[in-house]
Structure formats: C-alpha cells, structure tokens
Short mmCIF file of C-alpha atoms in Angstrom, two decimals:
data_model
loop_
_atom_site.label_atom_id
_atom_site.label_comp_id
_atom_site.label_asym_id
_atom_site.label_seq_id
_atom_site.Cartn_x
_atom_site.Cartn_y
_atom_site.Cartn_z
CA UNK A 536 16.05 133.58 -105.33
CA UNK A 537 15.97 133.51 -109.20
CA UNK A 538 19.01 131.30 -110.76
CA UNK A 539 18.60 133.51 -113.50
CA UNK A 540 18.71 137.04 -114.38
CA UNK A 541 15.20 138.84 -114.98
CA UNK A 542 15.59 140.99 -118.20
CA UNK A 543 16.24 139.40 -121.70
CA UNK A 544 18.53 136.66 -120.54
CA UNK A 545 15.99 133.69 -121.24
CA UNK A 546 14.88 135.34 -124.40
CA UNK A 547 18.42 135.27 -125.49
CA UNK A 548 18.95 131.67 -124.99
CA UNK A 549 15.39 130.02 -126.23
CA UNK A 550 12.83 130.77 -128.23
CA UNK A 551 10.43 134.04 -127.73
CA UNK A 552 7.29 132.75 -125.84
CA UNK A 553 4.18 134.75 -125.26
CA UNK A 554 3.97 136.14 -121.68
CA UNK A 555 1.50 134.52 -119.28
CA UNK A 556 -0.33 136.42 -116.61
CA UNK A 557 0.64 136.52 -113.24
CA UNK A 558 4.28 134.46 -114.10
CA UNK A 559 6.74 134.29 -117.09
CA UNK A 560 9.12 131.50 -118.69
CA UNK A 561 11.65 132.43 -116.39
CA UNK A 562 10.13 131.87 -113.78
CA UNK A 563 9.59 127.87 -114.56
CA UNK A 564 12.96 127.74 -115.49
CA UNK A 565 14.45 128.91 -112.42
CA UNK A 566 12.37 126.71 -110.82
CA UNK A 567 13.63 123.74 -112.96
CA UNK A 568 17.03 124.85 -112.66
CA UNK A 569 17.10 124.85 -108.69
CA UNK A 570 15.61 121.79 -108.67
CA UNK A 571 18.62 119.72 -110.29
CA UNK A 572 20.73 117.71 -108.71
CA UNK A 573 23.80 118.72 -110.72
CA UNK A 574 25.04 122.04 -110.75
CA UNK A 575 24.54 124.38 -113.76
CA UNK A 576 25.99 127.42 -115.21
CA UNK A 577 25.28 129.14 -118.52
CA UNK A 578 27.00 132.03 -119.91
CA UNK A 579 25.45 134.00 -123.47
CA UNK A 580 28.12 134.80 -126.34
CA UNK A 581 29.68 137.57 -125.03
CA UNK A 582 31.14 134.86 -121.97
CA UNK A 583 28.31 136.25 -119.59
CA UNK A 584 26.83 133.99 -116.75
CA UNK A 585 23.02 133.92 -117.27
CA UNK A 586 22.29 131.10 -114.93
CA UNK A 587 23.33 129.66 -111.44
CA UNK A 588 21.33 127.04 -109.78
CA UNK A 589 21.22 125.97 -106.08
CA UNK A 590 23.46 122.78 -106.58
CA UNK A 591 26.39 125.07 -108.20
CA UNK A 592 25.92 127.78 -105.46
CA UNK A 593 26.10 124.46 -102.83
CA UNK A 594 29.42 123.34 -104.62
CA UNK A 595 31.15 127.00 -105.01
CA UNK A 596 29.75 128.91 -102.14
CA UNK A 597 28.79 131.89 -104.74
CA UNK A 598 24.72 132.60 -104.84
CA UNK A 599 22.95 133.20 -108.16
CA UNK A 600 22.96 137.02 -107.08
CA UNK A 601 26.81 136.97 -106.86
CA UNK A 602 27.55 135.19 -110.38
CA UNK A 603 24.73 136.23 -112.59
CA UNK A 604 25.93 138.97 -114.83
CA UNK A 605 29.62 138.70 -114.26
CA UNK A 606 31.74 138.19 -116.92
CA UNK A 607 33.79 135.55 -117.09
CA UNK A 608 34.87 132.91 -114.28
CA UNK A 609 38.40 134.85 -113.74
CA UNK A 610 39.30 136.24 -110.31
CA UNK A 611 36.33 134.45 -108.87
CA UNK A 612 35.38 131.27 -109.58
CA UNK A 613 38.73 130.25 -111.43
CA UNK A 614 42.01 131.03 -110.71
CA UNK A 615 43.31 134.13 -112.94
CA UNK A 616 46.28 132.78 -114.48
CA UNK A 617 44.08 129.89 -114.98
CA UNK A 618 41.46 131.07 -116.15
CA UNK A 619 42.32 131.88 -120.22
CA UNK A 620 42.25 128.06 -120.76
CA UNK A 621 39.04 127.25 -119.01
CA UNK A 622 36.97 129.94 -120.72
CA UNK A 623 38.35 129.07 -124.10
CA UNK A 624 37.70 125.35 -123.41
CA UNK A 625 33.86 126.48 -122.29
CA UNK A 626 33.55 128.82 -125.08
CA UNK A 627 34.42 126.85 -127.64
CA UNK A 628 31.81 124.30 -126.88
CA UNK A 629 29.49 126.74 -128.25
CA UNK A 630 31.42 126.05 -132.10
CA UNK A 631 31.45 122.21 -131.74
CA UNK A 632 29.30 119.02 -132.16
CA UNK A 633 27.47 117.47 -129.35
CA UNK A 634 28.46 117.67 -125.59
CA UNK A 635 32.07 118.57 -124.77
CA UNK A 636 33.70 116.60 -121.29
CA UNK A 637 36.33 118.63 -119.61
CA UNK A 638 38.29 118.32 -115.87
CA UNK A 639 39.44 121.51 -113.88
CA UNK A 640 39.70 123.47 -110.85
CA UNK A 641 36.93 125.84 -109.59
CA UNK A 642 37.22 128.46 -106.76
CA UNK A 643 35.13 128.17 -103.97
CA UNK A 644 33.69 131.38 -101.97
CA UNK A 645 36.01 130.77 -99.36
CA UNK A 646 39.25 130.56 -101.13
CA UNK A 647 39.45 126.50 -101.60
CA UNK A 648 39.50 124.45 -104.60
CA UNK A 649 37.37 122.34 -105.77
CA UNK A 650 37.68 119.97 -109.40
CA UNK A 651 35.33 119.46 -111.13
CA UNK A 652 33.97 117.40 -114.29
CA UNK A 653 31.74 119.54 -117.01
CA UNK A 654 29.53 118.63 -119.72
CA UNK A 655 29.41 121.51 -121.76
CA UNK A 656 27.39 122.34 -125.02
CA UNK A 657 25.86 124.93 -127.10
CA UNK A 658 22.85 126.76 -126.64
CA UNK A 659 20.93 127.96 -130.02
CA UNK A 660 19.01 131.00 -130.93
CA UNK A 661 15.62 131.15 -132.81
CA UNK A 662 17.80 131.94 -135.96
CA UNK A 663 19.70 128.12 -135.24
CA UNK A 664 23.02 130.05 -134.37
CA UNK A 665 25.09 129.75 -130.88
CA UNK A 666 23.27 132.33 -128.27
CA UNK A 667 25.76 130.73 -125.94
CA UNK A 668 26.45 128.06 -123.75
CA UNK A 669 25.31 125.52 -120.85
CA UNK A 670 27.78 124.07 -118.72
CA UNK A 671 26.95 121.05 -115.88
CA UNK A 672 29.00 120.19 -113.22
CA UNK A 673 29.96 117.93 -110.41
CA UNK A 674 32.92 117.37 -107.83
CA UNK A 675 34.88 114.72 -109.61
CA UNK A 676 34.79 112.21 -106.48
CA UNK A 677 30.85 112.16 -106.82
CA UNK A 678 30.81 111.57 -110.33
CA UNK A 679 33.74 108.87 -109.41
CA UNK A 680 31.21 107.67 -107.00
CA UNK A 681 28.32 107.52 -109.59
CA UNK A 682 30.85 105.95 -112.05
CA UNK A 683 31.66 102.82 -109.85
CA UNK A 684 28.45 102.43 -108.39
CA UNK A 685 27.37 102.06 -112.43
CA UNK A 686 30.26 99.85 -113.33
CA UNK A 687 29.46 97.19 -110.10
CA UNK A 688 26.16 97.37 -111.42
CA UNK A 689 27.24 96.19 -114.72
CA UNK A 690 30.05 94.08 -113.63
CA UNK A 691 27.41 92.19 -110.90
CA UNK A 692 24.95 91.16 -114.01
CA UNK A 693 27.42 90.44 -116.16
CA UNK A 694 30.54 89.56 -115.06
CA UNK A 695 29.90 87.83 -111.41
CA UNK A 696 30.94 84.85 -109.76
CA UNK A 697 28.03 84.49 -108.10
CA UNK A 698 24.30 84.48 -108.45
CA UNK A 699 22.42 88.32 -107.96
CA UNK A 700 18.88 88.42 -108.60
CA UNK A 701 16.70 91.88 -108.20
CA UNK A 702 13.11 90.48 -106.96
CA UNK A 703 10.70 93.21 -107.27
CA UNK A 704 7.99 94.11 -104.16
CA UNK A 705 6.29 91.06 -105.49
CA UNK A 706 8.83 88.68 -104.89
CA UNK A 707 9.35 88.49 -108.68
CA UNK A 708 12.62 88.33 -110.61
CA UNK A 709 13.01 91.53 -112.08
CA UNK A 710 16.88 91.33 -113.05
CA UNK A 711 18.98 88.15 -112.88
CA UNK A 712 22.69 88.38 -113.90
CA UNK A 713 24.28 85.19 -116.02
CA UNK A 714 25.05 82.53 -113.09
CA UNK A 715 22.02 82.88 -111.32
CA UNK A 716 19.94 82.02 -114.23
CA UNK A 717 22.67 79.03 -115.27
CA UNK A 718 22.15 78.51 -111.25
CA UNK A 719 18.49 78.20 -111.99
CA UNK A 720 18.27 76.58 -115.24
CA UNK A 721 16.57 78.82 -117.56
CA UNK A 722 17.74 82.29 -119.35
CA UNK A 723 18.37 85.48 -118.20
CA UNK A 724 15.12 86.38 -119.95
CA UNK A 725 12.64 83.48 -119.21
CA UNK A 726 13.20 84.01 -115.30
CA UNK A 727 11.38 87.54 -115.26
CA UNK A 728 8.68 88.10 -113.71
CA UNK A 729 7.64 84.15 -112.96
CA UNK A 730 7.12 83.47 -109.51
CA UNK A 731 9.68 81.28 -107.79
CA UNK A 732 7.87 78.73 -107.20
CA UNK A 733 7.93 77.45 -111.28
CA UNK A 734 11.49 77.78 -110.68
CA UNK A 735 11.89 76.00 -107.23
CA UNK A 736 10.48 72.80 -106.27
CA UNK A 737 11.31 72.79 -102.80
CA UNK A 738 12.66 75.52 -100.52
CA UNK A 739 10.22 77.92 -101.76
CA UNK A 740 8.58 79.28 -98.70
CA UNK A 741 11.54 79.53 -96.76
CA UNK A 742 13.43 81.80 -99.21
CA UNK A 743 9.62 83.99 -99.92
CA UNK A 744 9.96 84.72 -96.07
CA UNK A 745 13.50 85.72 -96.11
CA UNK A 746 12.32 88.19 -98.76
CA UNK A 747 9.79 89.27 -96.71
CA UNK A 748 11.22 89.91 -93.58
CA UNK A 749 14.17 91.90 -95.73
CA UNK A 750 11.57 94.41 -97.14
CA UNK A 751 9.58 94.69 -93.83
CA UNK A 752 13.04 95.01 -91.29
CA UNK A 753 15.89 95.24 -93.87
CA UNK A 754 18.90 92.91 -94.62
CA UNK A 755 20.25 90.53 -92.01
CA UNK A 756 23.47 90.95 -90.38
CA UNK A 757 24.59 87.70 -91.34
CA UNK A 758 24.53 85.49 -94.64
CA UNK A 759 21.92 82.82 -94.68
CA UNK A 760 21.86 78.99 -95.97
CA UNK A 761 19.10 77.76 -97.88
CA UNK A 762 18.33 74.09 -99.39
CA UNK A 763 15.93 74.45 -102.44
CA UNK A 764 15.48 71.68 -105.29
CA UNK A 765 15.95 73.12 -108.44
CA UNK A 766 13.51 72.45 -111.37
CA UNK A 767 15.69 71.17 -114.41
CA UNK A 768 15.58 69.35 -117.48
CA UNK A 769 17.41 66.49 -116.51
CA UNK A 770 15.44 66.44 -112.76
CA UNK A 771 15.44 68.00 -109.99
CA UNK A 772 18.37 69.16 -108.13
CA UNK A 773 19.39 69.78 -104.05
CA UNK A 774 21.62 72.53 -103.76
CA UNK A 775 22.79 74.50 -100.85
CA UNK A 776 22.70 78.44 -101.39
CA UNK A 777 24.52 81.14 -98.71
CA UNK A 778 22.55 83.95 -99.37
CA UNK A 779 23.09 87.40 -98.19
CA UNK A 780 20.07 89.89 -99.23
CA UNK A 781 20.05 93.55 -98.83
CA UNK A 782 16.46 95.68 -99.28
CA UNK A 783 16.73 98.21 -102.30
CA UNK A 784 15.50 101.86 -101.69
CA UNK A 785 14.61 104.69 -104.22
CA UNK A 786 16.93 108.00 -103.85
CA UNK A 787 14.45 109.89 -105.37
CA UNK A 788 11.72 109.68 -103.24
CA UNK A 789 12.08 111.93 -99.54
CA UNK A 790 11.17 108.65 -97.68
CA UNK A 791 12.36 105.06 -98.17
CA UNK A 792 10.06 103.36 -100.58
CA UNK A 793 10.96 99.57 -101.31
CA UNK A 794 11.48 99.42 -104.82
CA UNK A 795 12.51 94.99 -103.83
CA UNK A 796 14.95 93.19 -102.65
CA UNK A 797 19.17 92.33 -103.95
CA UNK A 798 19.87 88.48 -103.21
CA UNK A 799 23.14 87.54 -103.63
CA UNK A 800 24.24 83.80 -103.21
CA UNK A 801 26.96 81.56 -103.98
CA UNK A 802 26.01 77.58 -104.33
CA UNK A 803 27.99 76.15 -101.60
CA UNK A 804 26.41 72.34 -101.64
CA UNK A 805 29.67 70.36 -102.28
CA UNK A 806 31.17 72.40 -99.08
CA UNK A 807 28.28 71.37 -97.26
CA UNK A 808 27.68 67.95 -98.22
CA UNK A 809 31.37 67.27 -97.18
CA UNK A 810 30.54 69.48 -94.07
CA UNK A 811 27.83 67.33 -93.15
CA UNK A 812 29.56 64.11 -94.05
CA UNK A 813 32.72 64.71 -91.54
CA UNK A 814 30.26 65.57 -89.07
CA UNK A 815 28.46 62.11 -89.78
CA UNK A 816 31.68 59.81 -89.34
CA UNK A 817 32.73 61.98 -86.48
CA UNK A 818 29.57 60.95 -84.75
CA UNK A 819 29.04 57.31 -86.06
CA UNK A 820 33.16 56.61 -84.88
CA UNK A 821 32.45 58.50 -81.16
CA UNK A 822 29.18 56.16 -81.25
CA UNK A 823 31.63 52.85 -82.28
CA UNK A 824 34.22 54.22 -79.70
CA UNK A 825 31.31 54.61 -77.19
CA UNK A 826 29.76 50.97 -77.93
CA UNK A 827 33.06 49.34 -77.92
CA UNK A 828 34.33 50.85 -74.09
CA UNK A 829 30.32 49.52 -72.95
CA UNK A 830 30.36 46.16 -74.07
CA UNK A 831 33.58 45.65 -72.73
CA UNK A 832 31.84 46.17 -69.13
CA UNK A 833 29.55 43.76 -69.94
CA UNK A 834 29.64 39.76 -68.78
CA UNK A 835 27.84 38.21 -71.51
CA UNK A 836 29.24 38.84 -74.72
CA UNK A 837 25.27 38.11 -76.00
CA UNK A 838 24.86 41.36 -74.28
CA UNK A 839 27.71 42.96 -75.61
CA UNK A 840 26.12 42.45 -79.30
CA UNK A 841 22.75 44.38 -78.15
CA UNK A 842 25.14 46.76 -76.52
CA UNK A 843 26.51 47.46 -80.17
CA UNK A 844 23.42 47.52 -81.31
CA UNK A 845 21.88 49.85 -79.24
CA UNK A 846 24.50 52.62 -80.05
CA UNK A 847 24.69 51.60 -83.60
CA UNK A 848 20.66 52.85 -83.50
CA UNK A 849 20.91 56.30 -82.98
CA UNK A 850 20.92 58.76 -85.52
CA UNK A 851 20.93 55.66 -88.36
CA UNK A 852 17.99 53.52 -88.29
CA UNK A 853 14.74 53.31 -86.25
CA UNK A 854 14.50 49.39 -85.73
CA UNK A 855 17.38 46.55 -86.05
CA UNK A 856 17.21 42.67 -85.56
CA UNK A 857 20.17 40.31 -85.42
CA UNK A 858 19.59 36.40 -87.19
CA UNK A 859 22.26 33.84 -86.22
CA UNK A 860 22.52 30.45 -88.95
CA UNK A 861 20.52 27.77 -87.20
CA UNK A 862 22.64 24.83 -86.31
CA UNK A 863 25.83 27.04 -86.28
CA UNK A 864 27.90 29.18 -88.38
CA UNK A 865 29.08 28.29 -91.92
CA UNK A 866 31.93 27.72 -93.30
CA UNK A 867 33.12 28.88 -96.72
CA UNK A 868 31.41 26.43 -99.45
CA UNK A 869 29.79 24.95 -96.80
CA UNK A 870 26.03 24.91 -96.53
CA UNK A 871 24.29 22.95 -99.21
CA UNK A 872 20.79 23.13 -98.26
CA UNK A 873 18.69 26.51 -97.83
CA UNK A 874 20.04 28.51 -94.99
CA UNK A 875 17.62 29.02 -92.18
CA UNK A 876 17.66 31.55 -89.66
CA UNK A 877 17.24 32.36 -85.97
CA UNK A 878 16.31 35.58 -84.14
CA UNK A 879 18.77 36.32 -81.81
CA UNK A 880 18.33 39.91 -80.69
CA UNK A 881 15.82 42.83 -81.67
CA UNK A 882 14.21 45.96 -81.14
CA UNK A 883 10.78 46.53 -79.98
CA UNK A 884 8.56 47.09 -82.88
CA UNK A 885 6.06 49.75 -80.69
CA UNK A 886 7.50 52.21 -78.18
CA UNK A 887 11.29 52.78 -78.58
CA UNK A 888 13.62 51.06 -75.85
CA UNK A 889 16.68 48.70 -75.63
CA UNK A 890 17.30 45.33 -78.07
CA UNK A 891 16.45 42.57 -75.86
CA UNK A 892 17.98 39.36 -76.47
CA UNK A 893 15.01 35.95 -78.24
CA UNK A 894 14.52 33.00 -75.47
CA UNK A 895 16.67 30.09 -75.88
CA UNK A 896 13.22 28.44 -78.16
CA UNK A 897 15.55 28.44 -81.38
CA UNK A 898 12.80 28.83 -84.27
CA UNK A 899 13.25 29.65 -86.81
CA UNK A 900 12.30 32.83 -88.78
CA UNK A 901 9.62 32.69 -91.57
CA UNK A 902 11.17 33.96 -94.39
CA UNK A 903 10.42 33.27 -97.93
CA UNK A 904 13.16 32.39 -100.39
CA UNK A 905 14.85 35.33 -102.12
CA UNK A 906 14.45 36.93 -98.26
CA UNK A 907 17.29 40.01 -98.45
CA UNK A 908 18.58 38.37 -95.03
CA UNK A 909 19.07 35.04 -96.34
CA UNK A 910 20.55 36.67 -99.65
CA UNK A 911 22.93 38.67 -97.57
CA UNK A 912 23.89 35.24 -95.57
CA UNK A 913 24.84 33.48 -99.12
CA UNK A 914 25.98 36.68 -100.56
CA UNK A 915 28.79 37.07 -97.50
CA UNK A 916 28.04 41.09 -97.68
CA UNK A 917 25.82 43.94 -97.51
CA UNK A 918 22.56 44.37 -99.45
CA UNK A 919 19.65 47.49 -99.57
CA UNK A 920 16.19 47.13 -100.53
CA UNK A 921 13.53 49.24 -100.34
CA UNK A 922 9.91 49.84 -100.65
CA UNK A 923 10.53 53.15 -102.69
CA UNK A 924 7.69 55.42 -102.90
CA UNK A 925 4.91 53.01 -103.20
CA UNK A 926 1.55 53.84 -101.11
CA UNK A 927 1.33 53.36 -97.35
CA UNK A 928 -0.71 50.31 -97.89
CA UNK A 929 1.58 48.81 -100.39
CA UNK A 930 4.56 49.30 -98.33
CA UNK A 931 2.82 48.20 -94.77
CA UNK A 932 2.44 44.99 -97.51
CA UNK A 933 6.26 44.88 -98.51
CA UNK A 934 7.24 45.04 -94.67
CA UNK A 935 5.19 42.12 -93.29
CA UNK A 936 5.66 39.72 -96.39
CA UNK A 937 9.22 40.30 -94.93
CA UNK A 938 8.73 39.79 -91.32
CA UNK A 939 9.56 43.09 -90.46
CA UNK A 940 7.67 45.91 -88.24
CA UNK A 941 4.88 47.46 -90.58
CA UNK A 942 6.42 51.05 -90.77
CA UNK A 943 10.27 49.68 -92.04
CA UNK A 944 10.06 50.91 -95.84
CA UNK A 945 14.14 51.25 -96.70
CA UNK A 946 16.05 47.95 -95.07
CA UNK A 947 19.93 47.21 -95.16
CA UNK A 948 21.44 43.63 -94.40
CA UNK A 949 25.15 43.32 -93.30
CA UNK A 950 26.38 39.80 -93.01
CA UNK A 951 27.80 39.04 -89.53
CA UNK A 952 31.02 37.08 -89.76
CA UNK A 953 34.04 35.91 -87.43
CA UNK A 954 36.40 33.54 -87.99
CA UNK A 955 36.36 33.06 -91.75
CA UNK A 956 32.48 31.96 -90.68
CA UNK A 957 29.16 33.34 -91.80
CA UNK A 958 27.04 33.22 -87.85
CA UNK A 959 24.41 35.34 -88.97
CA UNK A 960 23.11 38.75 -90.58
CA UNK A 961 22.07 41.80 -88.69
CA UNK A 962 19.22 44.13 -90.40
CA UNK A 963 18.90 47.68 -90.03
CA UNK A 964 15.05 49.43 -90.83
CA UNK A 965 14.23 52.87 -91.59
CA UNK A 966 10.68 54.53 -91.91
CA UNK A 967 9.21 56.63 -94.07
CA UNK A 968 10.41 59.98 -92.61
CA UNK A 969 14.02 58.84 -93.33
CA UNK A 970 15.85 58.40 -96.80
CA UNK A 971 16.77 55.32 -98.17
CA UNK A 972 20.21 53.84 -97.07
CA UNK A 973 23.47 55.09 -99.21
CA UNK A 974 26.74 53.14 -99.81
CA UNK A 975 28.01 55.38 -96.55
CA UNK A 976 25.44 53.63 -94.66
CA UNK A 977 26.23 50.47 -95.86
CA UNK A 978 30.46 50.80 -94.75
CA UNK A 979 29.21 51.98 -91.32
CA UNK A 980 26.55 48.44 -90.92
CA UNK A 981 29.81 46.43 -91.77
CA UNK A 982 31.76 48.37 -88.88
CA UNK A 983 28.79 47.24 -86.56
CA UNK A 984 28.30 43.85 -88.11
CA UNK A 985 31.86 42.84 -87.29
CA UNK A 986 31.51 43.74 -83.63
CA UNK A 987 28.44 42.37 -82.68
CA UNK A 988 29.47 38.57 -84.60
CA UNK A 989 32.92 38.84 -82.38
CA UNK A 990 30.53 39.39 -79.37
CA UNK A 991 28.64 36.38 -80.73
CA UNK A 992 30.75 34.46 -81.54
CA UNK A 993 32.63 34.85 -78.30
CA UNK A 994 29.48 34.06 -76.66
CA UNK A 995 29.70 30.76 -78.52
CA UNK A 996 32.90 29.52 -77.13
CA UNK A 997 31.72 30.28 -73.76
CA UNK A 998 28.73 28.86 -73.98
CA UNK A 999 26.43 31.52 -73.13
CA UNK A 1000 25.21 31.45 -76.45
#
C-alpha cells in the first residue's frame, strides 16, 4: 500500500522529474518511506497529510489509506481541543530555520494515547518557497531508550572507572575508552588496530581465546580473571584483570553478524595479591601448627628437626639441608677462627622423599669461603642468593661450586639458633620452575629455623645428638 497519495502530491513537495516507464518517483519514495524505522508524516501548505509510512501506521493504528488526504490531525489523530496548538506548532515549522523538536500526545486508532517526540521541518518547492512540511516521530520512551543507550556509550569511553575496549572480529582494538589505554600504557589513539600482543607480554593467548570463544558462543555468565604483563616504559608489569566480555551484534542486519567483542575489566591485582598472600600464611601457619603437634610424637628430638623440615617443604622449596657448627654451637663473639660446618639432615637430591638424618662420621662440608651458609652462621640471620637468569649450564655451575643439588638456582639461609647460641644454619633450594625467594619467604625460614635448632638443641642435652 502506497504511503503516499498518487496524483500531484510528490510533485508538490520536490522537484518535477521526468516520468519513467513502467514506475514513477512515487513509487521509490513510498518505498523509501515504508522502509524507515521512524515514523513519518508530511502534510502540503494547506495542513494536508501527503505521506504516512508503515512505522507511523505501527505507532497510531491509522493506515496510509485512512490519513492520506485528511486535513488536519484534529478529531483523529489528536485530541480536538488539543489539536489548535499542535498544528500551529507543525505548521509553523514550515516558516522557521532548521529542524524544529516538539513533545505531545497522539491518538491511537483505538482510542489510547500515545506521546510522542517530532522533528519537524520545511519542505521547499522548485521556486525555493515552503510546499509544506515533514514531520518524524517516535514514542518518547524509545527515543529515551536510544538517548541512554547513546549517553552510556559516551559516558563508558569517556567517563569510566574501568577499562572498555571494542576489539573488532580480528581481535583488534577498535575503540578504547581513557583507563584502559592508561591501563595499557599507550594513548587512546596508538592502541588501534595493533594486535595485542605489542601491547601484552604475557597473558596474550589466554585473553585471544576468551575473545574467541565470546564471538563463537557469546559472553560468559560469569566475570573472568586474567594475569597479563603489561609492556611499559619503565618495564614490564603483572597485573590481575576481572574481565567480563559481552559479543557485539549489528541491529541492522536480519541475522546476528559479529561486528567484535565489548571487554570490560577492572585491575584488581592489589586485591589479589593480598588474596593470595592470606591464603599463603594461612597455609604455611596450618603447616607450622601441623609440624609442631608431629614432632611432639616423636622420641628423638633429631627427628623432630626433619619432622619440621619435612612440612616446612611443601609448597616452599624443592630441596633443604640442615648444617650444625662443628665442635658445638657458638656463643656471641665467640668463634675466632673460620666456622666449619656439619651436615646434619637433608633431602634426597633425586626422587622426592623424607629428610633423613647424616651418620654420626662428623665431616665436614666443603664449602669455600664467602659460602652463603657460613655467611648466614657469622651474619646470625637470613640471607638469599641466586643464580638469576643465567644459562642452564652456568647455573648447574653456581649450584655445585656450592655443594648443592645441580637443579637449586634461588637458595635462602636462615641461621638456626637456641639459647643465645648460633648451632647451625638450615638452607632452603628452589629450581628453576619456581621464583626467587621474597622477604615473606625469608620471615617464614626464621619460623622453621627456630624450631628445628630447639629440636637440636634439645637433642644435645640428651645426648642423642
């Protein structure tokens, strides 16, 4: 059905156009019309309607047939006693600059009401005079709609207190609001279209695949955390990103086409790091707690120090030995001579198992001065070393020069002491698939180191040294 009335009515509002065969101007313009998705009315000087599209007939209820060639909206489409004010306010658009913005009630067929928002403005003849006017409208709560879905738009890349990125079906940034690209370390600008992996040392191919699955299944039902390593100027950083991600559509096309993906995230690493440290001390006292209730079953307080030991072990290092003073603990400002040392207890260096206690052969161990056991001993407290990240070779080198298994690379001595007396140092050895020992680390080897020299040092005065 034709929004528009056959004789005259387009020639009145446009230009004249030669006729075509088989199909005329207003044909294509009905067509065009229909096809809107806002609602459209047009009425010629006299206050006439000349066109009605689908989208107003959808709104109102009245068909093109019903409002084309009435004059007026009075008794019909608006209210009588109202309608005076709305056809002046139409009307007048026809006499003024630009696009004119009004709010008022509409009839529907049925006898509700419905307000609307118009754009109204004038249409021109061939001569440049008003021919009349065109009026588009909507229900007020959809343009509402369409108003805040534009202003969260705005507010998200702008004004956000978190991070929103829109990566495109190539997993590129294609729009990045202000505290993701701060979150980043670049500009708003720089960011597009670069792959994330110049942005991202780290964490890349987990967050690529989260991308992935959203624009092959959709968005998760849950936020997700992801570790990534920043690239910055000043280095790289770890941070901890909750990430939500939700797959953008186009409402234009009949069937969902992914036009990318929305990732939202907030940088949540101090929350986590603290997360993950009360979890840590949590375990490491239950493990102290644990190791303190078993060696109090045990008869020999020797074996109460591997007992300490043993617990101590999991979760914190892959290998510890324990070195007692030869010829017996040491006083304060005693000591003159070098300090030499004697394996006590240790772990096996191969397959993982128990610390077994050294026979009672009392050598001493061969390490070379500046050894960080024998500077922990003179030291009286805790010292780290490490191989860093030299070669396998190298640091297989670093560990034996040191007397220690071949695959320690990060070591930490705590000085064992009783009594106001230095007995001995206990060493704790990490491999290469763990990080190097913290200042946390080192408080936790003094907890241990103080139980396992009273457990020595009981075993001492009993003689079952």
């Amino acid at each position: 059905m034709s929004a528009s009335r056959r004789s005259g009515t387009t020639d009145e509002l446009g230009p004249d156009e030669p006729e075509r065969d088989g199909s005329d101007g207003s044909d294509l313009l009905a067509a065009l019309l229909d096809g809107m998705d806002a609602a459209l009315c047009a009425f010629d000087a006299d206050g006439v309607v000349t066109h009605w599209n689908r989208e107003a007939e959808r709104i109102l209820g009245w068909s093109a047939d019903e409002a084309v060639g009435r004059r007026g909206l009075a008794g019909w489409a608006v209210r009588s006693a109202d309608a005076e004010e709305v056809e002046s306010r139409l009307l007048s658009s026809m006499h003024a600059p630009g696009r004119q913005v009004h709010e008022f009630a509409l009839l529907t067929k049925d006898g509700g009401r419905v307000l609307v928002r118009t754009q109204s403005a004038a249409v021109r003849g061939p001569d440049g005079k008003p021919a009349g006017v065109y009026c588009a409208f909507s229900e007020v709560h959809a343009q509402i709609d369409l108003e805040r879905s534009i202003a969260l738009s705005e507010a998200l890349f702008e004004d956000a207190s978190w991070g929103v990125v829109l990566v495109d079906v190539d997993l590129r940034p294609a729009v990045v609001n202000a505290h993701a690209a701060r979150a980043l370390g670049t500009g708003r600008t720089s960011v597009l279209g670069r792959p994330l992996g110049e942005l991202l040392s780290q964490g890349v191919e987990e967050l690529e695949s989260a991308l992935q699955h959203v624009l092959a299944e959709g968005a998760p039902p849950a936020p997700a955390e992801v570790w990534v390593s920043v690239r910055a100027v000043e280095g790289e950083q770890r941070r901890c990103w909750r990430s939500g991600f939700l797959r953008l559509a186009s409402p234009l096309a009949e069937e969902p086409v992914p036009l990318g993906v929305g990732w939202l995230f907030q940088d949540v690493t101090e929350a986590k790091q603290a997360e993950q440290e009360a979890s840590l001390l949590r375990f490491r006292t239950q493990q102290l707690h644990r190791a303190s209730r078993a060696a109090a079953e045990c008869e020999d307080p020797a074996e109460a120090a591997t007992v300490h030991l043993d617990f101590a072990l999991a979760g914190f290092a892959d290998h510890a030995l324990v070195d007692r003073v030869a010829g017996g603990a040491l006083a304060d400002g005693e000591g003159e001579g070098p300090v030499r040392l004697v394996r006590v207890a240790a772990t096996p260096s191969g397959a993982p198992g128990p610390s077994s206690l050294s026979g009672p052969a009392g050598l001493p161990v061969r390490y070379a001065e500046g050894h960080p056991a024998l500077q922990c001993v003179e030291r009286a407290g805790a010292l780290r070393a490490s191989a860093g990240t030299a070669r396998p070779e190298a640091a297989r080198e670093w560990a034996e020069a040191r007397q220690w298994p071949p695959d320690a690379v990060h070591a930490l001595c705590a000085v064992l002491r009783s009594r106001g007396r230095t007995l001995g140092v206990v060493t704790f050895l990490r491999g290469a698939g763990r990080s190097a020992f913290e200042r946390s680390d080192a408080l936790y080897a003094e907890d241990v180191a103080v139980r396992i020299a009273a457990a020595l040092d009981l075993a001492g005065l009993s003689g079952g040294e």
